[in-house]
Amino acid sequence: KLGIGASKTNLGVARETAATIAEKSGIEFSGKEIAQAGQAALKDNPLLKKVANEVLPTLTKRTYKPNELLKQISAWNSTAYKTSGEVGATEKAKLFDILANAAREQLRTKAPEVAKYSELFNKLYGREKFTKKLAGAAPYVVGSTAAAAGTGALFSKLFGGR
């Protein structure tokens, strides 16, 4: 749950601090383990093979420090997701979604504090984007919201509400 003092800046700083502490304690993440999630996805979706053949071999040789993994997840996310938050239709987007999820799972397992602040940061960032979209639609929503509220009040009066 986001507290009163939660801001994108504060959560970003907390996430970076947690990642730095995890890095100093020697925590690293295996690109090979992340690539295995991509390999497993090939069984369900053979169309991913072309993209997987380009991406997975280099990934299996990598080891990520916490801050590096956060940046990699962000890079995968920028390709995987549309602005609406849905996974894109391309095979590359689907594979990058799988890889980002596998990397987030490693974060949860090996560096739970980093994962916690990263998830809170992303929730807050997502809420900001949603609020901006909603503000753009406000003139259209206000009229229908007022009508819905009026209808709700009428039904409440008719069916025994106070």
PDB file of C-alpha atoms in Angstrom:
ATOM      1  CA  LYS A   1       0.000   0.000   0.000  1.00  0.00           C
ATOM      2  CA  LEU A   2       1.336   3.421  -0.909  1.00  0.00           C
ATOM      3  CA  GLY A   3       1.805   5.745   2.035  1.00  0.00           C
ATOM      4  CA  ILE A   4       1.321   9.496   2.213  1.00  0.00           C
ATOM      5  CA  GLY A   5       5.043  10.167   1.652  1.00  0.00           C
ATOM      6  CA  ALA A   6       5.210   7.918  -1.395  1.00  0.00           C
ATOM      7  CA  SER A   7       6.254   9.823  -4.479  1.00  0.00           C
ATOM      8  CA  LYS A   8       7.852   8.689  -7.675  1.00  0.00           C
ATOM      9  CA  THR A   9      11.079  10.448  -6.649  1.00  0.00           C
ATOM     10  CA  ASN A  10      11.155   8.944  -3.138  1.00  0.00           C
ATOM     11  CA  LEU A  11      10.366   5.451  -4.396  1.00  0.00           C
ATOM     12  CA  GLY A  12      12.961   5.784  -7.156  1.00  0.00           C
ATOM     13  CA  VAL A  13      15.594   6.774  -4.597  1.00  0.00           C
ATOM     14  CA  ALA A  14      14.546   3.925  -2.275  1.00  0.00           C
ATOM     15  CA  ARG A  15      14.724   1.450  -5.158  1.00  0.00           C
ATOM     16  CA  GLU A  16      18.174   2.675  -6.221  1.00  0.00           C
ATOM     17  CA  THR A  17      19.417   2.573  -2.611  1.00  0.00           C
ATOM     18  CA  ALA A  18      18.117  -0.971  -2.123  1.00  0.00           C
ATOM     19  CA  ALA A  19      19.745  -2.017  -5.409  1.00  0.00           C
ATOM     20  CA  THR A  20      23.061  -0.463  -4.381  1.00  0.00           C
ATOM     21  CA  ILE A  21      22.972  -2.242  -1.012  1.00  0.00           C
ATOM     22  CA  ALA A  22      22.126  -5.538  -2.754  1.00  0.00           C
ATOM     23  CA  GLU A  23      24.992  -4.976  -5.184  1.00  0.00           C
ATOM     24  CA  LYS A  24      27.454  -4.260  -2.360  1.00  0.00           C
ATOM     25  CA  SER A  25      26.403  -7.489  -0.673  1.00  0.00           C
ATOM     26  CA  GLY A  26      27.367  -9.377  -3.836  1.00  0.00           C
ATOM     27  CA  ILE A  27      23.932 -10.242  -5.208  1.00  0.00           C
ATOM     28  CA  GLU A  28      23.982 -10.987  -8.919  1.00  0.00           C
ATOM     29  CA  PHE A  29      21.404 -12.286 -11.343  1.00  0.00           C
ATOM     30  CA  SER A  30      21.909 -14.968 -13.927  1.00  0.00           C
ATOM     31  CA  GLY A  31      21.045 -14.157 -17.511  1.00  0.00           C
ATOM     32  CA  LYS A  32      21.055 -17.893 -18.092  1.00  0.00           C
ATOM     33  CA  GLU A  33      18.119 -18.366 -15.690  1.00  0.00           C
ATOM     34  CA  ILE A  34      16.201 -15.580 -17.423  1.00  0.00           C
ATOM     35  CA  ALA A  35      16.965 -17.114 -20.822  1.00  0.00           C
ATOM     36  CA  GLN A  36      15.596 -20.453 -19.607  1.00  0.00           C
ATOM     37  CA  ALA A  37      12.191 -18.798 -19.220  1.00  0.00           C
ATOM     38  CA  GLY A  38      12.457 -17.708 -22.850  1.00  0.00           C
ATOM     39  CA  GLN A  39      13.426 -21.234 -23.910  1.00  0.00           C
ATOM     40  CA  ALA A  40      10.457 -22.679 -22.031  1.00  0.00           C
ATOM     41  CA  ALA A  41       8.142 -20.244 -23.830  1.00  0.00           C
ATOM     42  CA  LEU A  42       9.351 -21.584 -27.193  1.00  0.00           C
ATOM     43  CA  LYS A  43       7.608 -24.858 -26.437  1.00  0.00           C
ATOM     44  CA  ASP A  44       4.267 -23.044 -26.164  1.00  0.00           C
ATOM     45  CA  ASN A  45       4.890 -20.571 -28.975  1.00  0.00           C
ATOM     46  CA  PRO A  46       7.312 -21.722 -31.701  1.00  0.00           C
ATOM     47  CA  LEU A  47       6.841 -18.387 -33.510  1.00  0.00           C
ATOM     48  CA  LEU A  48       9.126 -16.823 -30.888  1.00  0.00           C
ATOM     49  CA  LYS A  49      12.057 -18.844 -32.256  1.00  0.00           C
ATOM     50  CA  LYS A  50      13.462 -16.204 -34.625  1.00  0.00           C
ATOM     51  CA  VAL A  51      13.566 -13.488 -31.973  1.00  0.00           C
ATOM     52  CA  ALA A  52      14.719 -15.955 -29.304  1.00  0.00           C
ATOM     53  CA  ASN A  53      17.643 -17.049 -31.478  1.00  0.00           C
ATOM     54  CA  GLU A  54      18.800 -13.426 -31.639  1.00  0.00           C
ATOM     55  CA  VAL A  55      18.313 -12.565 -27.966  1.00  0.00           C
ATOM     56  CA  LEU A  56      18.781 -15.654 -25.807  1.00  0.00           C
ATOM     57  CA  PRO A  57      22.381 -16.639 -26.723  1.00  0.00           C
ATOM     58  CA  THR A  58      23.770 -13.280 -25.584  1.00  0.00           C
ATOM     59  CA  LEU A  59      21.573 -13.343 -22.499  1.00  0.00           C
ATOM     60  CA  THR A  60      22.885 -16.728 -21.332  1.00  0.00           C
ATOM     61  CA  LYS A  61      26.392 -15.278 -21.065  1.00  0.00           C
ATOM     62  CA  ARG A  62      25.352 -12.280 -18.942  1.00  0.00           C
ATOM     63  CA  THR A  63      25.404 -11.728 -15.225  1.00  0.00           C
ATOM     64  CA  TYR A  64      23.543  -8.673 -13.965  1.00  0.00           C
ATOM     65  CA  LYS A  65      24.115  -6.535 -10.924  1.00  0.00           C
ATOM     66  CA  PRO A  66      20.878  -5.241  -9.356  1.00  0.00           C
ATOM     67  CA  ASN A  67      20.959  -1.786 -10.984  1.00  0.00           C
ATOM     68  CA  GLU A  68      21.838  -3.344 -14.334  1.00  0.00           C
ATOM     69  CA  LEU A  69      18.922  -5.748 -14.085  1.00  0.00           C
ATOM     70  CA  LEU A  70      16.520  -2.896 -13.289  1.00  0.00           C
ATOM     71  CA  LYS A  71      17.715  -1.073 -16.415  1.00  0.00           C
ATOM     72  CA  GLN A  72      17.386  -4.232 -18.497  1.00  0.00           C
ATOM     73  CA  ILE A  73      13.838  -4.825 -17.245  1.00  0.00           C
ATOM     74  CA  SER A  74      13.000  -1.234 -18.140  1.00  0.00           C
ATOM     75  CA  ALA A  75      14.428  -1.722 -21.655  1.00  0.00           C
ATOM     76  CA  TRP A  76      12.421  -4.925 -22.144  1.00  0.00           C
ATOM     77  CA  ASN A  77       9.295  -3.211 -20.826  1.00  0.00           C
ATOM     78  CA  SER A  78       9.618  -0.322 -23.265  1.00  0.00           C
ATOM     79  CA  THR A  79       9.496  -2.792 -26.159  1.00  0.00           C
ATOM     80  CA  ALA A  80       7.076  -5.290 -24.642  1.00  0.00           C
ATOM     81  CA  TYR A  81       4.236  -3.024 -23.560  1.00  0.00           C
ATOM     82  CA  LYS A  82       1.970  -0.593 -25.330  1.00  0.00           C
ATOM     83  CA  THR A  83       1.148   2.715 -23.671  1.00  0.00           C
ATOM     84  CA  SER A  84      -2.114   1.109 -22.557  1.00  0.00           C
ATOM     85  CA  GLY A  85      -0.094  -1.393 -20.506  1.00  0.00           C
ATOM     86  CA  GLU A  86      -0.975  -4.384 -22.681  1.00  0.00           C
ATOM     87  CA  VAL A  87       1.658  -6.656 -24.172  1.00  0.00           C
ATOM     88  CA  GLY A  88       2.335  -5.778 -27.795  1.00  0.00           C
ATOM     89  CA  ALA A  89       1.282  -8.074 -30.614  1.00  0.00           C
ATOM     90  CA  THR A  90       4.770  -8.747 -31.998  1.00  0.00           C
ATOM     91  CA  GLU A  91       6.775 -11.839 -31.120  1.00  0.00           C
ATOM     92  CA  LYS A  92       9.549  -9.596 -29.847  1.00  0.00           C
ATOM     93  CA  ALA A  93       7.121  -7.911 -27.428  1.00  0.00           C
ATOM     94  CA  LYS A  94       5.882 -11.290 -26.215  1.00  0.00           C
ATOM     95  CA  LEU A  95       9.408 -12.590 -25.631  1.00  0.00           C
ATOM     96  CA  PHE A  96      10.509  -9.410 -23.856  1.00  0.00           C
ATOM     97  CA  ASP A  97       7.446  -9.646 -21.599  1.00  0.00           C
ATOM     98  CA  ILE A  98       8.465 -13.198 -20.667  1.00  0.00           C
ATOM     99  CA  LEU A  99      12.072 -12.150 -20.020  1.00  0.00           C
ATOM    100  CA  ALA A 100      11.044  -9.123 -17.931  1.00  0.00           C
ATOM    101  CA  ASN A 101       8.732 -11.310 -15.827  1.00  0.00           C
ATOM    102  CA  ALA A 102      11.510 -13.861 -15.287  1.00  0.00           C
ATOM    103  CA  ALA A 103      13.889 -11.083 -14.249  1.00  0.00           C
ATOM    104  CA  ARG A 104      11.311  -9.642 -11.837  1.00  0.00           C
ATOM    105  CA  GLU A 105      10.919 -13.097 -10.321  1.00  0.00           C
ATOM    106  CA  GLN A 106      14.679 -13.257  -9.744  1.00  0.00           C
ATOM    107  CA  LEU A 107      14.479  -9.855  -8.066  1.00  0.00           C
ATOM    108  CA  ARG A 108      11.692 -11.098  -5.764  1.00  0.00           C
ATOM    109  CA  THR A 109      13.752 -14.146  -4.820  1.00  0.00           C
ATOM    110  CA  LYS A 110      17.258 -12.714  -4.458  1.00  0.00           C
ATOM    111  CA  ALA A 111      16.624  -9.046  -3.645  1.00  0.00           C
ATOM    112  CA  PRO A 112      13.118  -8.688  -2.199  1.00  0.00           C
ATOM    113  CA  GLU A 113      13.620  -5.093  -1.052  1.00  0.00           C
ATOM    114  CA  VAL A 114      14.649  -4.032  -4.555  1.00  0.00           C
ATOM    115  CA  ALA A 115      11.617  -5.854  -5.962  1.00  0.00           C
ATOM    116  CA  LYS A 116       9.293  -4.253  -3.413  1.00  0.00           C
ATOM    117  CA  TYR A 117      10.381  -0.685  -4.180  1.00  0.00           C
ATOM    118  CA  SER A 118      10.465  -1.377  -7.896  1.00  0.00           C
ATOM    119  CA  GLU A 119       6.872  -2.666  -7.847  1.00  0.00           C
ATOM    120  CA  LEU A 120       5.688   0.300  -5.763  1.00  0.00           C
ATOM    121  CA  PHE A 121       7.474   2.686  -8.125  1.00  0.00           C
ATOM    122  CA  ASN A 122       5.829   1.059 -11.140  1.00  0.00           C
ATOM    123  CA  LYS A 123       2.382   1.149  -9.504  1.00  0.00           C
ATOM    124  CA  LEU A 124       2.744   4.833  -8.714  1.00  0.00           C
ATOM    125  CA  TYR A 125       4.096   5.586 -12.193  1.00  0.00           C
ATOM    126  CA  GLY A 126       1.203   3.647 -13.731  1.00  0.00           C
ATOM    127  CA  ARG A 127      -1.291   5.586 -11.621  1.00  0.00           C
ATOM    128  CA  GLU A 128       0.235   8.871 -12.802  1.00  0.00           C
ATOM    129  CA  LYS A 129      -0.100   7.811 -16.437  1.00  0.00           C
ATOM    130  CA  PHE A 130      -3.694   6.685 -15.820  1.00  0.00           C
ATOM    131  CA  THR A 131      -4.531   9.976 -14.088  1.00  0.00           C
ATOM    132  CA  LYS A 132      -3.135  11.968 -17.010  1.00  0.00           C
ATOM    133  CA  LYS A 133      -5.240   9.911 -19.449  1.00  0.00           C
ATOM    134  CA  LEU A 134      -8.279  10.379 -17.243  1.00  0.00           C
ATOM    135  CA  ALA A 135      -7.701  14.127 -17.049  1.00  0.00           C
ATOM    136  CA  GLY A 136      -7.710  14.249 -20.847  1.00  0.00           C
ATOM    137  CA  ALA A 137     -11.057  12.456 -20.906  1.00  0.00           C
ATOM    138  CA  ALA A 138     -12.547  14.487 -18.037  1.00  0.00           C
ATOM    139  CA  PRO A 139     -14.860  16.689 -20.142  1.00  0.00           C
ATOM    140  CA  TYR A 140     -16.508  13.553 -21.533  1.00  0.00           C
ATOM    141  CA  VAL A 141     -16.586  11.691 -18.245  1.00  0.00           C
ATOM    142  CA  VAL A 142     -18.032  14.504 -16.139  1.00  0.00           C
ATOM    143  CA  GLY A 143     -21.338  14.603 -17.994  1.00  0.00           C
ATOM    144  CA  SER A 144     -21.840  10.852 -17.900  1.00  0.00           C
ATOM    145  CA  THR A 145     -20.697  10.646 -14.275  1.00  0.00           C
ATOM    146  CA  ALA A 146     -23.197  13.281 -13.241  1.00  0.00           C
ATOM    147  CA  ALA A 147     -25.954  11.402 -15.054  1.00  0.00           C
ATOM    148  CA  ALA A 148     -24.918   8.137 -13.391  1.00  0.00           C
ATOM    149  CA  ALA A 149     -24.834   9.769  -9.958  1.00  0.00           C
ATOM    150  CA  GLY A 150     -28.288  11.230 -10.496  1.00  0.00           C
ATOM    151  CA  THR A 151     -29.627   7.863 -11.612  1.00  0.00           C
ATOM    152  CA  GLY A 152     -28.032   6.177  -8.594  1.00  0.00           C
ATOM    153  CA  ALA A 153     -29.618   8.705  -6.229  1.00  0.00           C
ATOM    154  CA  LEU A 154     -33.012   8.194  -7.868  1.00  0.00           C
ATOM    155  CA  PHE A 155     -32.803   4.392  -7.524  1.00  0.00           C
ATOM    156  CA  SER A 156     -31.683   4.772  -3.936  1.00  0.00           C
ATOM    157  CA  LYS A 157     -34.760   6.888  -3.132  1.00  0.00           C
ATOM    158  CA  LEU A 158     -37.088   4.575  -5.032  1.00  0.00           C
ATOM    159  CA  PHE A 159     -35.832   1.376  -3.437  1.00  0.00           C
ATOM    160  CA  GLY A 160     -35.618   2.365   0.195  1.00  0.00           C
ATOM    161  CA  GLY A 161     -32.355   4.254   0.504  1.00  0.00           C
ATOM    162  CA  ARG A 162     -32.174   7.356   2.691  1.00  0.00           C
TER     163      ARG A 162
END
